[in-house]
Short mmCIF file of C-alpha atoms and ligand atoms in Angstrom, two decimals:
data_model
loop_
_atom_site.label_atom_id
_atom_site.label_comp_id
_atom_site.label_asym_id
_atom_site.label_seq_id
_atom_site.Cartn_x
_atom_site.Cartn_y
_atom_site.Cartn_z
CA MET A 1 91.30 81.51 153.38
CA ARG A 2 91.74 81.63 149.71
CA LYS A 3 94.85 79.90 150.02
CA ASN A 4 93.27 76.82 151.12
CA LYS A 5 90.66 76.69 148.84
CA SER A 6 92.52 76.63 145.68
CA ALA A 7 94.72 75.07 147.44
CA ALA A 8 91.97 72.67 147.77
CA VAL A 9 91.04 73.18 143.90
CA VAL A 10 94.43 72.53 142.85
CA LEU A 11 94.37 69.17 144.23
CA SER A 12 90.78 68.10 143.03
CA ALA A 13 91.69 69.04 140.02
CA VAL A 14 95.09 67.01 139.54
CA LEU A 15 93.26 63.82 141.10
CA LEU A 16 90.67 64.24 138.53
CA ALA A 17 92.85 64.38 135.92
CA SER A 18 95.01 61.28 136.96
CA SER A 19 91.96 59.20 136.97
CA PHE A 20 91.21 60.48 133.71
CA ALA A 21 94.44 59.54 132.40
CA TYR A 22 96.08 56.75 134.15
CA SER A 23 93.63 54.74 136.49
CA PRO A 24 96.47 53.40 137.84
CA THR A 25 94.77 51.93 140.71
CA PHE A 26 92.40 49.66 139.13
CA GLY A 27 93.95 47.02 137.75
CA THR A 28 91.61 44.97 135.27
CA SER A 29 91.60 46.29 131.76
CA THR A 30 87.45 46.20 131.99
CA VAL A 31 88.06 48.86 134.49
CA GLN A 32 90.86 50.68 132.76
CA ALA A 33 88.63 50.10 129.49
CA GLU A 34 85.54 52.02 131.08
CA ALA A 35 88.04 54.67 133.03
CA THR A 36 89.15 55.56 129.21
CA GLU A 37 85.69 55.44 127.81
CA TYR A 38 84.65 58.03 130.51
CA LYS A 39 87.53 60.04 130.05
CA HIS A 40 86.94 60.35 126.60
CA ALA A 41 82.83 60.96 126.94
CA PHE A 42 83.89 63.95 129.17
CA ASP A 43 86.18 65.43 127.17
CA GLN A 44 84.38 64.66 123.99
CA LYS A 45 81.40 66.21 125.03
CA VAL A 46 83.57 69.85 124.56
CA ILE A 47 86.26 68.63 122.03
CA LYS A 48 83.78 67.02 118.58
CA ARG A 49 81.57 70.33 118.93
CA PHE A 50 84.32 72.36 118.91
CA LYS A 51 84.46 73.76 115.18
CA ALA A 52 87.36 75.69 113.81
CA GLU A 53 86.10 76.77 111.03
CA ARG A 54 83.47 78.71 112.82
CA SER A 55 86.59 80.45 114.03
CA MET A 56 87.70 81.13 110.83
CA ARG A 57 84.89 82.74 109.89
CA HIS A 58 85.20 85.05 113.27
CA ILE A 59 88.61 86.14 112.33
CA GLN A 60 87.65 86.40 108.28
CA PHE A 61 84.79 89.02 109.44
CA LEU A 62 87.25 90.82 112.60
CA SER A 63 90.68 91.27 110.58
CA GLU A 64 88.86 91.43 106.92
CA GLN A 65 85.49 93.06 106.93
CA LEU A 66 86.82 95.61 109.71
CA GLY A 67 90.29 95.12 109.50
CA PRO A 68 92.21 96.73 112.85
CA ARG A 69 90.37 97.63 115.93
CA VAL A 70 92.06 100.31 117.67
CA ALA A 71 90.82 101.05 121.10
CA GLY A 72 87.87 104.12 120.68
CA THR A 73 87.62 103.90 116.93
CA GLU A 74 84.43 102.77 114.62
CA GLU A 75 85.62 99.50 113.85
CA GLU A 76 86.48 98.85 117.39
CA GLU A 77 83.18 99.28 118.30
CA LYS A 78 81.50 97.38 115.21
CA ALA A 79 83.65 94.09 116.76
CA ALA A 80 81.97 94.68 119.99
CA SER A 81 78.69 95.04 118.62
CA TYR A 82 79.38 91.55 116.46
CA ILE A 83 81.17 90.04 119.78
CA LYS A 84 77.48 90.58 121.26
CA ASN A 85 75.33 89.78 118.05
CA LEU A 86 76.53 86.22 118.32
CA LEU A 87 76.50 85.48 122.22
CA THR A 88 73.23 86.88 121.86
CA SER A 89 72.37 84.53 119.14
CA TYR A 90 73.75 81.84 121.31
CA GLY A 91 71.29 82.19 124.06
CA PHE A 92 73.57 84.47 126.37
CA ASP A 93 71.93 87.85 128.35
CA ILE A 94 75.21 90.07 127.82
CA GLU A 95 76.15 92.93 129.54
CA VAL A 96 78.15 95.80 127.91
CA GLN A 97 80.70 97.14 130.38
CA GLU A 98 81.49 100.90 128.81
CA PHE A 99 84.75 102.64 130.20
CA SER A 100 86.74 105.38 129.41
CA ILE A 101 89.87 105.45 127.75
CA PRO A 102 93.07 108.10 127.76
CA ASP A 103 93.07 110.35 125.38
CA ARG A 104 95.36 109.65 122.54
CA LEU A 105 97.07 110.76 119.40
CA MET A 106 96.72 109.11 115.91
CA GLY A 107 98.88 110.16 113.16
CA THR A 108 99.27 109.45 109.38
CA LEU A 109 102.28 110.18 107.26
CA GLU A 110 101.81 110.68 103.12
CA ALA A 111 105.49 110.71 101.56
CA ASN A 112 105.52 110.36 97.89
CA GLY A 113 102.17 109.36 97.67
CA ASN A 114 102.69 106.10 100.17
CA GLU A 115 101.46 106.12 103.54
CA VAL A 116 103.98 105.37 105.96
CA ARG A 117 103.15 103.77 109.19
CA VAL A 118 104.10 106.17 112.51
CA ASN A 119 103.32 106.15 116.18
CA ILE A 120 102.72 109.47 117.88
CA PRO A 121 103.78 109.89 121.57
CA ALA A 122 102.11 111.58 123.98
CA GLY A 123 103.24 114.96 124.33
CA SER A 124 103.15 115.51 121.06
CA ALA A 125 101.61 118.84 119.69
CA SER A 126 98.62 118.00 116.97
CA THR A 127 97.46 119.60 113.22
CA ASP A 128 94.93 120.63 111.85
CA GLU A 129 93.03 118.51 109.28
CA ALA A 130 95.07 119.22 106.17
CA GLY A 131 98.22 118.24 108.22
CA LEU A 132 101.60 119.88 108.37
CA SER A 133 103.22 120.01 105.12
CA GLY A 134 106.76 120.20 104.27
CA SER A 135 110.37 119.23 102.95
CA LEU A 136 112.72 116.97 105.02
CA TYR A 137 116.15 118.27 106.74
CA ASP A 138 118.53 115.19 107.73
CA ALA A 139 119.41 116.17 110.97
CA GLU A 140 121.47 112.74 112.12
CA LEU A 141 121.38 112.13 115.92
CA GLY A 142 119.58 115.30 116.56
CA PHE A 143 122.81 117.34 118.65
CA PRO A 144 122.65 120.89 118.47
CA GLU A 145 125.63 120.99 116.03
CA ASP A 146 123.71 118.66 113.15
CA PHE A 147 121.11 121.76 112.70
CA THR A 148 121.76 124.63 110.19
CA SER A 149 119.76 127.10 109.40
CA GLU A 150 118.55 125.29 106.40
CA VAL A 151 116.22 123.20 108.64
CA GLU A 152 114.17 126.38 109.11
CA GLY A 153 110.16 125.64 108.26
CA LYS A 154 111.41 121.69 107.77
CA ILE A 155 110.90 118.84 108.96
CA ALA A 156 113.53 117.38 110.48
CA LEU A 157 114.50 113.80 110.22
CA ILE A 158 116.20 112.62 113.13
CA SER A 159 117.65 108.98 113.57
CA ARG A 160 117.02 107.28 117.49
CA GLY A 161 119.96 107.09 119.63
CA GLU A 162 122.65 108.79 122.21
CA LEU A 163 120.64 111.37 123.04
CA THR A 164 116.82 111.33 124.85
CA PHE A 165 113.89 111.70 122.53
CA ALA A 166 112.95 114.91 124.41
CA ASN A 167 115.93 116.50 123.61
CA LYS A 168 116.66 115.63 119.93
CA ILE A 169 112.86 117.32 119.20
CA LYS A 170 114.05 120.27 121.69
CA ASN A 171 116.78 120.58 119.85
CA ALA A 172 115.03 120.63 116.55
CA THR A 173 112.44 123.42 117.44
CA GLU A 174 115.17 125.28 118.93
CA ALA A 175 116.79 125.48 115.53
CA GLY A 176 113.25 126.55 114.01
CA ALA A 177 111.99 123.00 112.93
CA VAL A 178 107.91 123.01 112.33
CA GLY A 179 107.91 119.47 112.87
CA VAL A 180 109.90 116.26 113.63
CA ILE A 181 110.07 112.90 112.76
CA ILE A 182 112.66 110.32 114.64
CA TYR A 183 113.09 106.61 112.44
CA ASN A 184 114.54 103.80 114.58
CA ASN A 185 118.22 102.69 114.41
CA GLN A 186 117.15 98.91 115.69
CA LYS A 187 115.42 96.38 113.63
CA GLY A 188 111.55 96.24 113.96
CA SER A 189 108.65 96.05 112.54
CA ALA A 190 106.17 98.19 114.29
CA PRO A 191 107.23 102.20 113.70
CA LEU A 192 109.08 103.41 116.63
CA ASN A 193 107.06 104.05 120.27
CA MET A 194 108.74 107.07 122.25
CA SER A 195 108.09 107.86 125.84
CA LEU A 196 108.71 111.59 126.43
CA GLY A 197 108.50 111.37 129.83
CA ASP A 198 106.88 114.67 130.68
CA TYR A 199 107.52 116.67 127.81
CA GLU A 200 105.23 118.47 126.01
CA ALA A 201 106.57 119.47 122.19
CA SER A 202 105.18 122.57 120.64
CA VAL A 203 105.73 120.80 116.88
CA PRO A 204 104.21 117.47 115.43
CA VAL A 205 106.23 114.61 116.32
CA ALA A 206 106.05 110.99 114.94
CA GLY A 207 108.18 107.63 115.27
CA ILE A 208 108.38 105.46 112.26
CA THR A 209 110.45 102.18 111.69
CA LYS A 210 114.31 102.30 110.63
CA VAL A 211 112.82 101.07 107.34
CA SER A 212 110.88 103.93 106.33
CA GLY A 213 113.57 106.29 107.88
CA GLU A 214 115.82 104.88 105.22
CA ALA A 215 113.49 105.55 102.36
CA LEU A 216 112.86 108.94 103.66
CA LEU A 217 116.36 109.36 103.23
CA ASN A 218 117.48 107.58 100.51
CA ASP A 219 113.92 107.99 98.26
CA VAL A 220 112.09 111.62 99.52
CA LEU A 221 114.65 113.61 100.60
CA PRO A 222 117.30 114.14 97.61
CA SER A 223 114.47 115.63 96.08
CA ASN A 224 113.06 117.78 98.24
CA SER A 225 109.43 117.23 97.56
CA GLU A 226 107.16 117.52 100.83
CA VAL A 227 105.79 114.79 103.19
CA THR A 228 102.65 115.71 104.99
CA LEU A 229 102.17 114.98 108.41
CA THR A 230 98.59 115.00 110.29
CA ILE A 231 98.15 114.27 113.98
CA GLU A 232 94.11 113.91 115.65
CA ARG A 233 93.58 114.00 119.12
CA PHE A 234 90.78 112.21 120.50
CA GLU A 235 89.29 113.20 123.56
CA ASN A 236 86.95 111.52 126.10
CA SER A 237 86.37 108.63 123.98
CA THR A 238 85.34 105.09 125.91
CA SER A 239 85.89 101.13 124.81
CA GLN A 240 83.39 98.64 125.93
CA ASN A 241 84.24 94.79 126.98
CA ILE A 242 81.29 92.50 126.59
CA ILE A 243 80.34 89.89 129.34
CA ALA A 244 78.68 86.81 128.32
CA THR A 245 78.03 84.81 131.98
CA ARG A 246 76.04 80.92 132.77
CA THR A 247 75.51 80.34 136.05
CA PRO A 248 74.94 76.85 137.44
CA LYS A 249 71.30 75.94 138.86
CA HIS A 250 71.07 75.49 142.15
CA VAL A 251 74.77 76.32 143.19
CA GLU A 252 74.41 79.18 145.63
CA ASP A 253 77.34 81.27 145.62
CA PRO A 254 79.11 79.17 142.99
CA ASP A 255 82.94 79.80 142.18
CA ILE A 256 83.56 81.51 138.85
CA LEU A 257 85.83 80.96 136.06
CA HIS A 258 86.77 83.95 133.37
CA VAL A 259 87.53 82.81 129.77
CA THR A 260 88.92 85.85 128.19
CA ALA A 261 90.44 87.43 124.93
CA HIS A 262 91.09 91.33 123.67
CA TYR A 263 89.10 91.89 120.71
CA ASP A 264 91.13 95.17 119.40
CA SER A 265 94.25 95.51 117.66
CA VAL A 266 97.34 98.13 117.25
CA GLN A 267 97.14 100.94 114.42
CA TYR A 268 98.14 99.06 110.82
CA ALA A 269 97.01 95.72 112.06
CA PRO A 270 94.12 93.60 110.83
CA GLY A 271 94.98 91.77 114.08
CA ALA A 272 93.97 88.31 112.67
CA ASN A 273 95.91 86.86 114.89
CA ASP A 274 96.50 89.46 117.54
CA ASN A 275 93.67 88.85 118.64
CA ALA A 276 90.92 88.20 116.32
CA SER A 277 92.05 84.43 116.83
CA GLY A 278 91.87 84.13 120.95
CA THR A 279 88.42 86.45 120.42
CA SER A 280 87.03 83.42 117.92
CA VAL A 281 88.20 80.70 120.52
CA VAL A 282 86.83 82.29 123.07
CA LEU A 283 83.17 82.74 121.30
CA GLU A 284 83.08 79.11 119.87
CA LEU A 285 83.85 77.64 123.17
CA ALA A 286 80.93 79.70 124.65
CA ARG A 287 78.71 78.17 121.67
CA ILE A 288 79.22 74.69 122.88
CA LEU A 289 79.47 75.38 126.76
CA LYS A 290 75.84 77.36 126.56
CA SER A 291 74.43 73.94 126.83
CA TYR A 292 75.66 72.12 129.49
CA PRO A 293 74.70 71.49 133.11
CA LEU A 294 77.70 73.45 135.37
CA ASP A 295 78.91 73.63 139.16
CA LYS A 296 80.33 76.64 138.76
CA GLU A 297 79.68 80.50 136.99
CA LEU A 298 81.87 80.43 133.84
CA ARG A 299 82.21 83.87 132.54
CA PHE A 300 83.45 84.73 128.76
CA VAL A 301 84.63 88.22 129.10
CA PHE A 302 85.92 90.37 125.51
CA PHE A 303 88.38 93.24 126.39
CA GLY A 304 88.35 96.25 124.41
CA ALA A 305 91.28 98.22 124.72
CA GLU A 306 93.89 95.84 125.70
CA GLU A 307 96.98 97.40 123.30
CA ILE A 308 96.79 100.37 124.71
CA GLY A 309 97.55 99.37 128.57
CA LEU A 310 95.25 96.41 129.74
CA VAL A 311 92.57 99.33 130.09
CA GLY A 312 89.79 96.58 129.44
CA SER A 313 90.89 93.90 131.89
CA LYS A 314 91.67 96.56 134.60
CA HIS A 315 88.69 97.90 134.14
CA TYR A 316 86.71 94.87 135.10
CA VAL A 317 88.76 93.39 137.46
CA SER A 318 87.91 96.60 139.41
CA GLU A 319 84.46 96.14 139.24
CA LEU A 320 84.75 92.54 140.64
CA SER A 321 83.17 92.67 144.10
CA GLU A 322 85.51 91.35 146.94
CA ASP A 323 82.79 88.67 147.22
CA GLU A 324 83.49 88.08 143.36
CA VAL A 325 87.30 88.14 143.69
CA LYS A 326 87.06 85.51 146.49
CA ARG A 327 84.52 83.28 144.47
CA SER A 328 86.98 83.14 141.27
CA THR A 329 88.80 80.30 140.52
CA GLY A 330 90.89 81.29 137.82
CA ASN A 331 91.63 83.00 134.74
CA PHE A 332 92.18 81.31 131.09
CA ASN A 333 93.14 84.04 128.79
CA LEU A 334 94.03 83.50 124.84
CA ASP A 335 96.28 85.79 122.90
CA MET A 336 97.35 84.93 119.75
CA VAL A 337 96.81 81.35 119.89
CA GLY A 338 96.14 80.57 115.76
CA THR A 339 99.88 82.09 114.13
CA ASP A 340 101.08 79.17 111.41
CA TRP A 341 104.35 80.60 111.87
CA ASP A 342 106.18 77.14 111.53
CA GLN A 343 108.37 78.32 114.10
CA ALA A 344 105.57 78.58 116.77
CA THR A 345 105.26 74.90 117.69
CA SER A 346 104.87 75.37 121.94
CA ILE A 347 101.57 76.69 123.00
CA TYR A 348 103.49 78.94 126.26
CA MET A 349 101.23 79.40 129.50
CA ASN A 350 102.41 82.90 130.29
CA THR A 351 102.41 83.60 134.15
CA LEU A 352 103.16 86.98 136.11
CA ASP A 353 105.06 84.88 138.68
CA GLY A 354 106.24 82.03 136.35
CA GLN A 355 104.50 79.72 138.42
CA SER A 356 102.00 76.93 137.79
CA ASN A 357 98.88 77.61 139.10
CA ILE A 358 95.40 75.83 139.25
CA VAL A 359 94.80 76.71 135.22
CA SER A 360 97.92 76.02 134.10
CA GLU A 361 97.94 72.91 135.96
CA THR A 362 94.74 71.68 134.69
CA ALA A 363 95.72 72.37 131.09
CA VAL A 364 98.54 70.41 131.52
CA ALA A 365 96.06 67.78 132.53
CA ALA A 366 93.99 68.56 129.75
CA ALA A 367 97.23 68.20 127.24
CA GLN A 368 97.71 64.84 128.95
CA ARG A 369 94.46 63.15 128.38
CA LEU A 370 94.16 64.18 124.97
CA ASP A 371 97.68 63.87 123.46
CA THR A 372 97.96 67.38 122.26
CA PRO A 373 100.56 67.60 119.38
CA SER A 374 102.14 70.87 121.08
CA PRO A 375 104.12 71.22 124.23
CA LEU A 376 103.09 73.55 126.56
CA THR A 377 106.15 75.40 128.18
CA LEU A 378 105.91 77.75 131.65
CA TYR A 379 106.75 80.92 130.95
CA LYS A 380 107.16 84.13 132.72
CA ARG A 381 105.61 87.23 131.09
CA GLY A 382 103.21 89.76 131.19
CA ALA A 383 101.93 92.04 128.34
CA SER A 384 98.36 90.51 128.43
CA ASP A 385 95.35 91.26 130.25
CA HIS A 386 96.20 87.84 132.48
CA VAL A 387 98.05 90.89 134.19
CA SER A 388 95.23 92.47 135.68
CA PHE A 389 93.83 89.15 137.30
CA TYR A 390 96.82 87.73 138.78
CA GLU A 391 96.98 91.44 140.25
CA GLY A 392 93.78 91.38 141.47
CA GLY A 393 94.51 88.09 143.25
CA ILE A 394 92.87 85.75 140.71
CA PRO A 395 95.37 82.83 139.28
CA SER A 396 95.63 83.65 135.22
CA VAL A 397 97.30 82.42 132.38
CA ASN A 398 97.98 84.10 129.46
CA PHE A 399 97.89 80.78 126.23
CA ILE A 400 100.08 82.06 123.01
CA ARG A 401 102.00 80.69 120.71
CA ARG A 402 105.64 80.77 120.78
CA GLU A 403 108.92 79.25 119.55
CA PRO A 404 110.20 76.69 121.95
CA GLY A 405 113.37 78.12 123.52
CA THR A 406 113.74 81.44 122.35
CA ALA A 407 110.02 82.61 123.05
CA ASP A 408 109.97 84.13 119.80
CA LEU A 409 106.85 86.05 118.35
CA GLU A 410 105.69 85.47 114.82
CA PRO A 411 107.21 88.10 112.50
CA TYR A 412 103.53 89.34 111.38
CA TYR A 413 102.91 90.41 114.82
CA HIS A 414 101.68 93.72 115.05
CA THR A 415 102.35 94.05 111.19
CA PRO A 416 99.74 95.16 108.28
CA GLN A 417 101.10 91.05 107.57
CA ASP A 418 98.42 89.96 111.09
CA VAL A 419 96.20 88.36 108.40
CA LEU A 420 93.80 85.24 108.11
CA GLU A 421 96.53 83.90 105.77
CA HIS A 422 98.57 83.68 108.40
CA VAL A 423 96.10 81.74 110.92
CA SER A 424 96.19 77.94 111.18
CA GLU A 425 92.52 76.35 111.30
CA GLU A 426 94.33 73.40 112.16
CA ARG A 427 95.82 75.18 115.25
CA LEU A 428 92.97 76.93 116.56
CA GLN A 429 91.22 73.23 116.32
CA GLU A 430 93.87 72.27 119.01
CA ILE A 431 93.87 75.43 121.36
CA GLY A 432 90.00 75.31 120.85
CA GLU A 433 90.28 71.47 122.58
CA LEU A 434 92.81 72.47 124.81
CA ILE A 435 90.80 75.06 126.46
CA GLY A 436 87.64 73.44 125.88
CA ALA A 437 88.40 70.24 128.17
CA SER A 438 90.08 72.11 130.34
CA VAL A 439 87.00 74.69 131.08
CA TYR A 440 84.80 71.78 131.15
CA GLN A 441 86.86 69.98 133.32
CA ILE A 442 86.62 72.89 135.84
CA VAL A 443 83.28 74.17 135.35
CA GLY A 444 81.06 70.83 134.05
CA ASN A 445 78.35 68.87 136.16
CA LYS A 446 80.51 65.36 136.55
N1 BES B 1 99.03 89.64 122.35
C1 BES B 1 100.20 90.94 122.67
C2 BES B 1 101.57 90.76 122.57
C3 BES B 1 102.31 89.66 123.99
C4 BES B 1 100.97 88.96 124.60
C5 BES B 1 103.03 89.88 124.43
C6 BES B 1 101.58 88.45 125.90
C7 BES B 1 104.04 89.09 124.81
C8 BES B 1 103.14 88.54 126.27
C9 BES B 1 99.70 91.66 123.05
O1 BES B 1 98.43 92.11 122.77
C10 BES B 1 100.47 92.79 123.45
O2 BES B 1 100.98 93.66 122.19
N2 BES B 1 101.13 93.46 124.07
C11 BES B 1 101.59 94.60 124.31
C12 BES B 1 101.68 95.15 125.53
C13 BES B 1 99.98 95.53 126.75
C14 BES B 1 100.52 96.01 128.05
C15 BES B 1 99.94 96.96 125.98
C16 BES B 1 103.36 94.68 124.17
O3 BES B 1 103.57 93.46 124.71
O4 BES B 1 103.69 95.25 123.84
ZN1 ZN B 2 97.17 90.88 121.71
#
């Protein structure tokens, strides 16, 4: 049943697109010129009004005034309020959909007056407000024989590799360590993110980068100076999705299109590209598409708690009724669309199965009509909110800028360098026009 319907939608979208793009059957140049004009008139209604400088201002607020917007924190909530207030000012009625998020640990590490970025694994012990202070002990790989009685009362500094994280921690605590810091043995900008399985450590545990580990070994350990590790447990926290809906007049039980972006970030990252960029473009599309007559229902949804496991979008999709799922045409998910990294010249369209769908096909047609500069690449990849829609049976695509061929992301990803200065206004304009024309092709009243 659903299959037939979406096949029909794909077909009509393709026909529509091809008549816009080529008008091959009309023969005379007058008709072709009219078709071209019409095509431009329709797309132009959206693309002329998309203002990337407005998007840049949203990114400025989210990444600079607020900074990191970790799920469940005050900053994440302030970001939600900002989005809600803007949408209200555009004339939308907003639904704030609150949901609980899993308990989690967050930490800080201070060494020689500097802050070292840490990741605290589930299963670590927490500390009191003052934190755990101690000098470091070099435990190499963390085998039992790497520990002497010298480790007693100290914080063991262990390299990743050869043993499981849980075994390293067990060996350290059995030898008398009061805390454990594990550093990566591979390059990477984000602090080591460990899984301890079911292991419950009796001491505080932190993961750090390779660079941080080497700095602690070379600059801190020899002087025997103390470091301070503070770990706080956050329980019963909540986050929220912000939903702005436009329903068409005179259409009963309309099809629904979901245009989405997550607004939370990881710790330490101001999240200008990941994902104030997607948020800012969806906000600007909402402003523009508020005023045109529609054939379908259009929902702009801003997700919280994406970075801790797509929690917001899973909740949103789980709350859709069976009927709403049936009526859902697709999901355009924008995540990391504005990087200025010169190698990220392609707009990737990530789908879970690597196959095209109504969303990617509509974008391809729009790119042809608009002659947008960045090639589109269809790619098999999850790791963003399009996963939740796919799992709910709704065709979805994550739009994300990457390097063609390698699929690499910019080096600022999930680091303190994910800042406004690394966002390209020109690229925001391009994705805004592309997604705007695509969305309008599906929902606009022709
Ligand atoms: N925007 C990022 C990265 C991303 C998106 C990578 C799409 C690849 C494809 C996203 O916010 C992110 O960081 N995702 C997490 C996984 C998620 C399930 C917590 C990641 O890739 O580590
Ligand atoms: Zn993201």
